[in-house]
Tab-separated table of C-alpha atoms (C1' of nucleotides) in Angstrom:
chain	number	residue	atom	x	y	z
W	1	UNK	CA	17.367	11.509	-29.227
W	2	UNK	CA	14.981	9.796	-26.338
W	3	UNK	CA	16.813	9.842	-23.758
W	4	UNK	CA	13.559	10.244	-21.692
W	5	UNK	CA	11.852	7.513	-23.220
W	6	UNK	CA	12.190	4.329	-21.717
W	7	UNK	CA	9.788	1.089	-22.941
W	8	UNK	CA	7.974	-1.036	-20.523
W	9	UNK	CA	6.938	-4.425	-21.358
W	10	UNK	CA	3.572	-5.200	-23.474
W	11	UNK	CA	1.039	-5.036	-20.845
W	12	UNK	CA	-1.341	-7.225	-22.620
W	13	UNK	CA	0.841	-10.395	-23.132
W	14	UNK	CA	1.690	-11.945	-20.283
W	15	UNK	CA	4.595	-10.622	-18.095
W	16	UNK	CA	7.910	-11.545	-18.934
W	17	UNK	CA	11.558	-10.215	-19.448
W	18	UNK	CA	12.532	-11.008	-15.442
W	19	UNK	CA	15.912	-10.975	-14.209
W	20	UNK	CA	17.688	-9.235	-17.049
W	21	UNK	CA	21.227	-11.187	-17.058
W	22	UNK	CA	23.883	-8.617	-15.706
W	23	UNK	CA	20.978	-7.143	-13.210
W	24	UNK	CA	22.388	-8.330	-9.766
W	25	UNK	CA	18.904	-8.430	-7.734
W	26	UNK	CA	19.997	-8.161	-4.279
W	27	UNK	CA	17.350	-11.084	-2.778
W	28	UNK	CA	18.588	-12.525	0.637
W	29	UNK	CA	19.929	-9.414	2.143
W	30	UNK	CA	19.167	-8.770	5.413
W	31	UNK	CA	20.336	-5.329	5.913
W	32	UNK	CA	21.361	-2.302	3.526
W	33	UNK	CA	19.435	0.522	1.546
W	34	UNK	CA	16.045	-1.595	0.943
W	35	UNK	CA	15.998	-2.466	4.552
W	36	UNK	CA	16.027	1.231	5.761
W	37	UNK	CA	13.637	2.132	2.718
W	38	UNK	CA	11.193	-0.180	4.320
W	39	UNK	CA	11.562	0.758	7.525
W	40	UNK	CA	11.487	4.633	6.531
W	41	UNK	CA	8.392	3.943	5.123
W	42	UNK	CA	6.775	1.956	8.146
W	43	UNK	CA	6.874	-1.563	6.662
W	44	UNK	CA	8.507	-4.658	8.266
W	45	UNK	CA	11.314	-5.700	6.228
W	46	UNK	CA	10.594	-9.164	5.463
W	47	UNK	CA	12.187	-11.448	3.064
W	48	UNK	CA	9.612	-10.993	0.479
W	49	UNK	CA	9.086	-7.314	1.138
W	50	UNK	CA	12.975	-7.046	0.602
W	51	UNK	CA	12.875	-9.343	-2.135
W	52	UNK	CA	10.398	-7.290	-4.009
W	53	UNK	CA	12.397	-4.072	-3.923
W	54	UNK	CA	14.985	-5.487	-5.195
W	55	UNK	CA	13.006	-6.406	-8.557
W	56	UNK	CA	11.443	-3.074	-8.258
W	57	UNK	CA	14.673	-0.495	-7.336
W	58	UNK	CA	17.418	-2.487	-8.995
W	59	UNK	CA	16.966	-1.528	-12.260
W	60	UNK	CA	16.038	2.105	-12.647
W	61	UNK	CA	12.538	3.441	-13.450
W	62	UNK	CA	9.821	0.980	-14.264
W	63	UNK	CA	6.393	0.703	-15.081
W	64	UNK	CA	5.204	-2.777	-13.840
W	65	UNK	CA	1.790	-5.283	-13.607
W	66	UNK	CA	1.793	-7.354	-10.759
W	67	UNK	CA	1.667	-10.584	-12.790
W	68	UNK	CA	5.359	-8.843	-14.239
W	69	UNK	CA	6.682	-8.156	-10.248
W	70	UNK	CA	5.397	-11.881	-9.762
W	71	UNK	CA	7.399	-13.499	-12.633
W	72	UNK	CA	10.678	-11.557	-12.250
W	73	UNK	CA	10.827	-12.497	-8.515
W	74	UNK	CA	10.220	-16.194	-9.323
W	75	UNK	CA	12.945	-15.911	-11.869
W	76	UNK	CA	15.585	-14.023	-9.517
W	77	UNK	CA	15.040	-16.661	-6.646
W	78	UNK	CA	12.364	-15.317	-4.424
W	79	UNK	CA	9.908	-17.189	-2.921
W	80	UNK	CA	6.661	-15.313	-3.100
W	81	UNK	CA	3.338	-15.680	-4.104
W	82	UNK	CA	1.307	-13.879	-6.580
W	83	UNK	CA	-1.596	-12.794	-3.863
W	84	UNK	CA	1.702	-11.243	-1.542
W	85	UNK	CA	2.570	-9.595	-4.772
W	86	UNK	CA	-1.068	-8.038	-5.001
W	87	UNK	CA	-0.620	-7.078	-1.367
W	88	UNK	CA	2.690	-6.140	-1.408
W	89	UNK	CA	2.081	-3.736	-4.371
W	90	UNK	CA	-0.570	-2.277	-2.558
W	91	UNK	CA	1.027	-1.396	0.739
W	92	UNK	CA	3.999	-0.004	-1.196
W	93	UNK	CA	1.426	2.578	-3.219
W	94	UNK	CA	0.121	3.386	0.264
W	95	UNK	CA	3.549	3.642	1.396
W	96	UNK	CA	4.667	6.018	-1.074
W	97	UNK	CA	7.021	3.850	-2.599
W	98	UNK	CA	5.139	3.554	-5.779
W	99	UNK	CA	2.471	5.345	-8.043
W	100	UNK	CA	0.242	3.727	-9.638
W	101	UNK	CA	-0.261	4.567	-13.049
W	102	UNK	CA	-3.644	6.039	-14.798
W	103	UNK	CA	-3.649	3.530	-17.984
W	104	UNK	CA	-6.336	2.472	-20.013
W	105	UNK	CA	-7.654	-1.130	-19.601
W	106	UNK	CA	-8.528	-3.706	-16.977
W	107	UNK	CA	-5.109	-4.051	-15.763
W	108	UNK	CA	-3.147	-1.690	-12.742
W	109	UNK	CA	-0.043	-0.706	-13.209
W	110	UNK	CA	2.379	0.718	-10.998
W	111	UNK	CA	5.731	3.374	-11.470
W	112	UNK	CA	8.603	3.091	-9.270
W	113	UNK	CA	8.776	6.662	-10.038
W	114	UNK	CA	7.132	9.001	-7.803
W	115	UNK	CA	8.122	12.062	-8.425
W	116	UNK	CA	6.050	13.927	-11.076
W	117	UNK	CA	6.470	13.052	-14.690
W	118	UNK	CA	5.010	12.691	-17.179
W	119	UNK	CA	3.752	9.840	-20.364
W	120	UNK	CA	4.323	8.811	-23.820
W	121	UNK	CA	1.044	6.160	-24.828
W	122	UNK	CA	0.908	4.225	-27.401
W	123	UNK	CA	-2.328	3.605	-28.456
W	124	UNK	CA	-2.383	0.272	-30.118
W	125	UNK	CA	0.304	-1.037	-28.109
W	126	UNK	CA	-0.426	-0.065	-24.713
W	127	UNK	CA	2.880	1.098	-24.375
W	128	UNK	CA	4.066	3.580	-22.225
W	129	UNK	CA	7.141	5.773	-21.845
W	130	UNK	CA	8.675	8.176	-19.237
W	131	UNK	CA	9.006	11.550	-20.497
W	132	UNK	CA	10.925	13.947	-18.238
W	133	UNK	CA	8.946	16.397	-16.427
W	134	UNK	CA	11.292	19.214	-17.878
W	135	UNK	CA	10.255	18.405	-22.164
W	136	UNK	CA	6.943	19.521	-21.095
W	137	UNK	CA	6.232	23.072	-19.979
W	138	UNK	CA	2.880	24.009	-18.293
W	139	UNK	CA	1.968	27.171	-18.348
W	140	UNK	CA	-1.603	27.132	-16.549
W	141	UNK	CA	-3.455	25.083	-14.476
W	142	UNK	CA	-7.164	25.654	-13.461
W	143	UNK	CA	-8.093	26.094	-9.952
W	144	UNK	CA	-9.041	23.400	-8.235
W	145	UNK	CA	-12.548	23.172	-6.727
W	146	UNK	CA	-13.597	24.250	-3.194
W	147	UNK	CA	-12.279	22.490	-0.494
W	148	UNK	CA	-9.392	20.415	-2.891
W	149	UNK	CA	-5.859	21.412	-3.351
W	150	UNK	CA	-3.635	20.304	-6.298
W	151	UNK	CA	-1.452	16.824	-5.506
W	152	UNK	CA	-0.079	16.599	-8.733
W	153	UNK	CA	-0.469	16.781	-12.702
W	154	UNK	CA	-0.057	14.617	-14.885
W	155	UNK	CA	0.497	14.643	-18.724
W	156	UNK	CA	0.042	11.623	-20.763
W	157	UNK	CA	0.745	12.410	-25.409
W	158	UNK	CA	-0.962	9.621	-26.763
W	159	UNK	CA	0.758	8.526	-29.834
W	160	UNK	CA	0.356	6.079	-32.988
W	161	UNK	CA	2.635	4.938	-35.328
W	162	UNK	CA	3.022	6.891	-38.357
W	163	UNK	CA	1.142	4.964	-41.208
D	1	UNK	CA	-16.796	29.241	-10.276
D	2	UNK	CA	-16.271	25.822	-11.518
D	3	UNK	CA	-18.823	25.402	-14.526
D	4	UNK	CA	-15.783	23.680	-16.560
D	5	UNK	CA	-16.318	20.429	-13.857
D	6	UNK	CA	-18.407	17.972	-13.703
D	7	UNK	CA	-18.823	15.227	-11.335
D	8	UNK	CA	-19.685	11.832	-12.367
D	9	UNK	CA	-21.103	8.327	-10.270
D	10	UNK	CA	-17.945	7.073	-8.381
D	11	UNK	CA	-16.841	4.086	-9.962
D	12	UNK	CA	-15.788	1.899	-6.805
D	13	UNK	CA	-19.657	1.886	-5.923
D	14	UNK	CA	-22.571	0.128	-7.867
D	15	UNK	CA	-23.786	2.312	-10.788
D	16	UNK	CA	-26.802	3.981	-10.268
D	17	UNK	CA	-28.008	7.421	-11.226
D	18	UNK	CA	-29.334	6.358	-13.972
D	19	UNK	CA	-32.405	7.550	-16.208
D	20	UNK	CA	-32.548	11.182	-14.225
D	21	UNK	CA	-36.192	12.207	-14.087
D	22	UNK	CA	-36.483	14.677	-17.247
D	23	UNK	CA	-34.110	13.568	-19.273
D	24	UNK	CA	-35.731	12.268	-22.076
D	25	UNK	CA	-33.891	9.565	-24.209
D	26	UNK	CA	-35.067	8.208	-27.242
D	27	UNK	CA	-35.527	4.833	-27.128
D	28	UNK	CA	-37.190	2.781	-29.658
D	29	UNK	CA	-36.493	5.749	-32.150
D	30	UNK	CA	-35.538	3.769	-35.577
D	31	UNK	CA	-34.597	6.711	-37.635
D	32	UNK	CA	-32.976	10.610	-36.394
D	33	UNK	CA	-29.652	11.415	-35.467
D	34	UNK	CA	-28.758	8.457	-33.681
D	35	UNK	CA	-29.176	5.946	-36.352
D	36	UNK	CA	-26.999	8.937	-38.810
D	37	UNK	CA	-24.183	8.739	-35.977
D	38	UNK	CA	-23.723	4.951	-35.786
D	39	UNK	CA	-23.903	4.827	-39.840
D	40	UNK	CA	-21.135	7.446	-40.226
D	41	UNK	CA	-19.161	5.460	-37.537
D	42	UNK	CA	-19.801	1.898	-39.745
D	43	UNK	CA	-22.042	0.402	-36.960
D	44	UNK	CA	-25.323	-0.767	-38.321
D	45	UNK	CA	-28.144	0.562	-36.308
D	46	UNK	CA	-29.209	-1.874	-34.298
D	47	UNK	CA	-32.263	-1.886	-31.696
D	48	UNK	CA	-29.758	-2.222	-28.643
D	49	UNK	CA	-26.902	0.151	-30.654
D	50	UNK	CA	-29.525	3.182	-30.521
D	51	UNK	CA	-30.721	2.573	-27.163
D	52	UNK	CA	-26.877	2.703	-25.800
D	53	UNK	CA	-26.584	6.008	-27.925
D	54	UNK	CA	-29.582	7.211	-26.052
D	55	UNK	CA	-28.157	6.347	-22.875
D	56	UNK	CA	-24.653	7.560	-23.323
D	57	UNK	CA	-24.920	10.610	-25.228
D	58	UNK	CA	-28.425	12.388	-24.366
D	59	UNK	CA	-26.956	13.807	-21.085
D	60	UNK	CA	-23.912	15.765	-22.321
D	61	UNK	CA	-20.446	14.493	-21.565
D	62	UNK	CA	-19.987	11.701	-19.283
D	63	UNK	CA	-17.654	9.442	-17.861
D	64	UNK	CA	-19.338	6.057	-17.044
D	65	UNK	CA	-18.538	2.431	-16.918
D	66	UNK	CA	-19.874	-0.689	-18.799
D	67	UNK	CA	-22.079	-1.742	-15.198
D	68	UNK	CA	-23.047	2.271	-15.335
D	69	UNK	CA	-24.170	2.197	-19.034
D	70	UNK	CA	-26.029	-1.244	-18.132
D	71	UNK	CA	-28.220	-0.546	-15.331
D	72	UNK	CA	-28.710	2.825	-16.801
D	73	UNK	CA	-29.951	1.686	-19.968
D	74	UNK	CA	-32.686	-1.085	-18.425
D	75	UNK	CA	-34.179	1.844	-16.310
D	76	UNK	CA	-34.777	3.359	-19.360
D	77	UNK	CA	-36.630	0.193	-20.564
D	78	UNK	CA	-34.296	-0.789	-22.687
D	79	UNK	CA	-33.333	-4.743	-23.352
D	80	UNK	CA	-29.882	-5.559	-23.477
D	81	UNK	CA	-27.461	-7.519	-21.936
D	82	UNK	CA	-24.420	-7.055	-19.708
D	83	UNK	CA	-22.197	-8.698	-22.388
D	84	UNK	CA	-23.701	-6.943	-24.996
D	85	UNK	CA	-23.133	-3.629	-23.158
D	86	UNK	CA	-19.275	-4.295	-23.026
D	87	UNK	CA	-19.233	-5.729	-26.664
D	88	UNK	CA	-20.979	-2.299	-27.736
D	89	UNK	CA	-18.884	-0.146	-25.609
D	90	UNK	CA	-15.942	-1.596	-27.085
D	91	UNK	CA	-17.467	-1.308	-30.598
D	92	UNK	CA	-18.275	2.413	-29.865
D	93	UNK	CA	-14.787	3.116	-28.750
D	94	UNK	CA	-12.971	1.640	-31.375
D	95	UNK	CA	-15.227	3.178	-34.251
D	96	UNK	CA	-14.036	6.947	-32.239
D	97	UNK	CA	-17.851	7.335	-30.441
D	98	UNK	CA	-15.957	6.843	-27.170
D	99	UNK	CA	-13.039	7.074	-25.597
D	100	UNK	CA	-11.624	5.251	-23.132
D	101	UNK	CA	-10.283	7.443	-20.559
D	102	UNK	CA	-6.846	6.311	-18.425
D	103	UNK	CA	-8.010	5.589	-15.025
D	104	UNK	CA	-5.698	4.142	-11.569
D	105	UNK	CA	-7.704	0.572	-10.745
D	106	UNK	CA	-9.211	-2.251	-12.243
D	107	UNK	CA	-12.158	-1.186	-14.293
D	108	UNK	CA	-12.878	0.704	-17.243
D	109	UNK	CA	-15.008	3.918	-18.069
D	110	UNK	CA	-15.624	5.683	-21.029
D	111	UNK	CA	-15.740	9.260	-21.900
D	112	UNK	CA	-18.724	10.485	-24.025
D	113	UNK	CA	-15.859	13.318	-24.875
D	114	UNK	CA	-14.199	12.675	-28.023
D	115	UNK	CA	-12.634	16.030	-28.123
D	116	UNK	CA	-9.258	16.669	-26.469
D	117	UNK	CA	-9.801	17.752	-22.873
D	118	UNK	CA	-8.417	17.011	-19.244
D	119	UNK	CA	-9.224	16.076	-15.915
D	120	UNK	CA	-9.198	16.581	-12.265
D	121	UNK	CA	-8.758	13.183	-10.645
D	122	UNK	CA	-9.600	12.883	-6.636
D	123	UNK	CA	-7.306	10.753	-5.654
D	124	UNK	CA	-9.176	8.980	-2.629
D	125	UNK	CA	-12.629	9.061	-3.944
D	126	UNK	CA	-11.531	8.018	-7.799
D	127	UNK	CA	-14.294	10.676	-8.805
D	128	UNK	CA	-12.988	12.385	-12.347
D	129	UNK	CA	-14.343	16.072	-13.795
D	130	UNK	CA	-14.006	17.359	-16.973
D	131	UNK	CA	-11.562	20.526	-17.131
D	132	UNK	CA	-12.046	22.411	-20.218
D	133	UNK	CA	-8.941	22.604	-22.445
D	134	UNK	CA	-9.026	25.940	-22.175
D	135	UNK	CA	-8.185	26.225	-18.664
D	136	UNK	CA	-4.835	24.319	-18.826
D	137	UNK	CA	-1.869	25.774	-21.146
D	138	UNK	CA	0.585	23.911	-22.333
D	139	UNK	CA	3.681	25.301	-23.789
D	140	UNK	CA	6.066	22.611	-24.424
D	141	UNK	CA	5.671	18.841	-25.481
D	142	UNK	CA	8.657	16.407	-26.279
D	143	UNK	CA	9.183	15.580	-29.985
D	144	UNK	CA	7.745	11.907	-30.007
D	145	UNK	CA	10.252	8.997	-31.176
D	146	UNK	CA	11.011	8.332	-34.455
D	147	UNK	CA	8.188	7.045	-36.127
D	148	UNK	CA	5.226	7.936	-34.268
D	149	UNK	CA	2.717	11.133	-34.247
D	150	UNK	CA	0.958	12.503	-31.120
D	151	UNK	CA	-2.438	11.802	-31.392
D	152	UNK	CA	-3.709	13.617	-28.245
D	153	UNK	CA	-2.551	14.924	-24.841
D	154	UNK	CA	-4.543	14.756	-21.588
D	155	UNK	CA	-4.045	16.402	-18.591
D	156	UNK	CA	-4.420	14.789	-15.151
D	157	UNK	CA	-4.750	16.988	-12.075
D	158	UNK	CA	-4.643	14.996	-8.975
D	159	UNK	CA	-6.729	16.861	-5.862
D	160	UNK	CA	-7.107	15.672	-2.786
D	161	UNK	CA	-9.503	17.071	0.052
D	162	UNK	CA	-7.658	19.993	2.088
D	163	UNK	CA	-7.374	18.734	5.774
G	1	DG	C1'	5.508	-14.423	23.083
G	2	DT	C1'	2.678	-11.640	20.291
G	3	DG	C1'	1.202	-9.150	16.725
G	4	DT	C1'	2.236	-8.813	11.884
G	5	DC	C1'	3.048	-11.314	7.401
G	6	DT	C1'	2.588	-14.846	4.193
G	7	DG	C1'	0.730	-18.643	1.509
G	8	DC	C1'	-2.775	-21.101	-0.256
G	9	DA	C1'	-6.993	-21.668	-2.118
G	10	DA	C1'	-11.405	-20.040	-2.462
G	11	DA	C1'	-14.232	-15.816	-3.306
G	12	DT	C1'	-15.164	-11.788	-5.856
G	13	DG	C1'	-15.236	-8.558	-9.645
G	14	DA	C1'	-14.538	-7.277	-14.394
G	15	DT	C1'	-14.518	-8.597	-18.974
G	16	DT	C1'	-14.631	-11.897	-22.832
G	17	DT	C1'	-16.203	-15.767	-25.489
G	18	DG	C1'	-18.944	-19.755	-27.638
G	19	DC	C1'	-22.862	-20.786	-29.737
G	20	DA	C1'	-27.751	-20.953	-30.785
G	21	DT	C1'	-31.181	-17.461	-31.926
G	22	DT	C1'	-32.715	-13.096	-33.722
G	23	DT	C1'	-32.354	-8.941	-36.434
G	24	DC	C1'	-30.910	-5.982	-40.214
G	25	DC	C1'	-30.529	-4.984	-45.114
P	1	DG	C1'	-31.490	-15.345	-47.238
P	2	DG	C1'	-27.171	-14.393	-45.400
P	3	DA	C1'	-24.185	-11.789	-42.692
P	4	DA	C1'	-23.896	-9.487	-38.590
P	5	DA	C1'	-25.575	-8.710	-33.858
P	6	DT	C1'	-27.481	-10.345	-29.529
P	7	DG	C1'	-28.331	-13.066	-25.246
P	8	DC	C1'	-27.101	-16.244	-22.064
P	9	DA	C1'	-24.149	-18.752	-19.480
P	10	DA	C1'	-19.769	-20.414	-19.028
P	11	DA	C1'	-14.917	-19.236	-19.324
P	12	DT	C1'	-11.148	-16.278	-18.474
P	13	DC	C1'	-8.528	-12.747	-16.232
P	14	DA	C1'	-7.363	-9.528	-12.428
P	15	DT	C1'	-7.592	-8.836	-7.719
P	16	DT	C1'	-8.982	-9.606	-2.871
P	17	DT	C1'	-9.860	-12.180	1.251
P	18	DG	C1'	-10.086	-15.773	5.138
P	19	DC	C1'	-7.549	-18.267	7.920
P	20	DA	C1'	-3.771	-21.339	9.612
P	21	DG	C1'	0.993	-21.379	10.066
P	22	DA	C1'	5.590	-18.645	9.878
P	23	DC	C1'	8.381	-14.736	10.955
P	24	DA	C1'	10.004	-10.234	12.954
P	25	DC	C1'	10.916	-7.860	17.030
DNA sequence: GTGTCTGCAAATGATTTGCATTTCC
DNA sequence: GGAAATGCAAATCATTTGCAGACAC
C-alpha cells in the first residue's frame, strides 16, 4: 500500500545497517557507470570518490548522514576517512549528485535523489520517507519575490503515530 | 506585492539584529500574558522563561536560532545563559510554543509560527520567508502508512537569484 | 611532473550535560 | 522547604581545515 515509502535509518542513533548482505557494492572498479558519473559531473574519479558511489547508487534511493556513508564504506572494504566523507559529500551536493535534505536537528542529511519529491516525517522518530512526487498534487504556488525564480518545491507531511 | 514574506537574520552569520529600536519587550514583567502562556504550556514562569517570551514572540513571527535568541535577549538586558537559552528553546518547542522548522545545514532555528504555513528557502543565502498558507494549494496528499496520522504539511519553495 | 585528493589530527561550531547555587510555589 | 530551573564550564557531537604525502592525468 506504500510503495512510495521507503525508511531510512534512525538518524539519531548512530549509523549503522552498512553493506546489506546480497548488495554487491562495486568498490575497486576502475572503469564503468560511476566512473563516467564522476567525470560527467567534473570530479576526478578516485578510489574513494568511486568507492563512495557505490555505497550511495547501489542500492536505490537513500537518505544518508555522513557518519552512515562513513560506516557502510568501512564495512564494504573501502578505505576512507570520515573527514573525505564530509568532503566528499559536499562536492557531490555541489556536483549535483546529491540533495541535501531540509530535516530538523543538528545533523545534515543528504538524498541520492535529486529529482523533486517529496517527504513523509516522523516526528518522534526523525524518520523520513520518500513519497512520490505524483501522490501529491499542487495546485498553486505563490510568486516568488523580485529578482528570484522558483528551483524547486518541496513538501514534507509530518506524521505521528496514532495513539 | 510580497507582504506574505518575511526575511529573517541569515543563519550562517553571527546573530545580530537584535532588540530593534522601538520594539518594546517586557522584561522583568512578573505577571500579563506571558506568564498565562508559559502556565497553559506547563512551564513555570520563570525570570529567564518570560524574558525569552519577550524576546521571541513580541516581534511577530520569526525564525531565529538559539545564538539569535541569546544575543538578542542580553541586548535587551536580560540575564541568561547560552545553555540556558538552548535548554529553554528546547523546552518551548516541545511544550508546542515553538517549532522547529526543517532547515539544509548544521544548526537549528525555531519558528515563532505554530500555525501550519510554508516557506521560500534561498538556496545560496539559507535566508527562509514565511509564505502564507493561503498562497500555496494543495490538492492531493498520500494516505500515510498504517498507523500513523499527518500532523502537518509544509511547503518548501526553493528560489535562487535570477542571473 | 604537477596540480588535485586524501588522511590525519587539530580546530571550530553547535549543542548538551553535570553539578552547585538560586528561584519558584 | 523541596522540587525545579539556572549558570558555568566541561563534555560531547558534527563538521571543517591545514598541511604533508599520495594519486590521477
Amino acid at each position: 500500500m506504500f510503495e512510495a515509502a521507503r525508511a531510512y535509518a534512525d538518524p539519531s542513533d548512530d549509523a549503522f545497517g552498512g553493506a546489506d548482505e546480497g548488495v554487491v557494492v562495486s568498490i575497486g572498479r576502475r572503469d564503468g557507470p560511476a566512473v563516467e558519473r564522476l567525470r560527467a559531473h567534473g570530479l576526478r574519479p578516485t578510489r574513494q570518490r568511486l568507492d563512495l558511489v557505490g555505497v550511495l547508487f547501489s542500492q536505490g534511493d537513500r537518505h544518508v548522514s555522513a557518519e552512515q556513508v562513513y560506516s557502510e564504506a568501512l564495512a564494504a572494504g573501502a578505505k576512507v576517512s570520515l573527514a573525505t566523507v564530509y568532503n566528499t559529500l559536499k562536492q557531490f551536493t555541489e556536483a549535483g549528485l546529491l540533495v541535501e535534505l531540509a530535516a530538523a536537528g543538528a545533523k545534515s542529511f543528504f538524498d541520492t535523489r535529486v529529482d523533486s519529491h517529496h517527504h513523509f516525517y516522523v516526528e518522534d522518530e526523525g524518520v523520513m520517507m520518500d513519497v512520490s512526487a505524483d501522490d501529491v498534487g499542487i495546485d498553486r504556488l505563490p510568486t516568488p519575490p523580485e529578482g528570484m525564480e522558483i528551483v524547486g518545491c518541496e513538501v514534507t507531511i509530518r506524521l505521528r503515530r496514532k495513539r
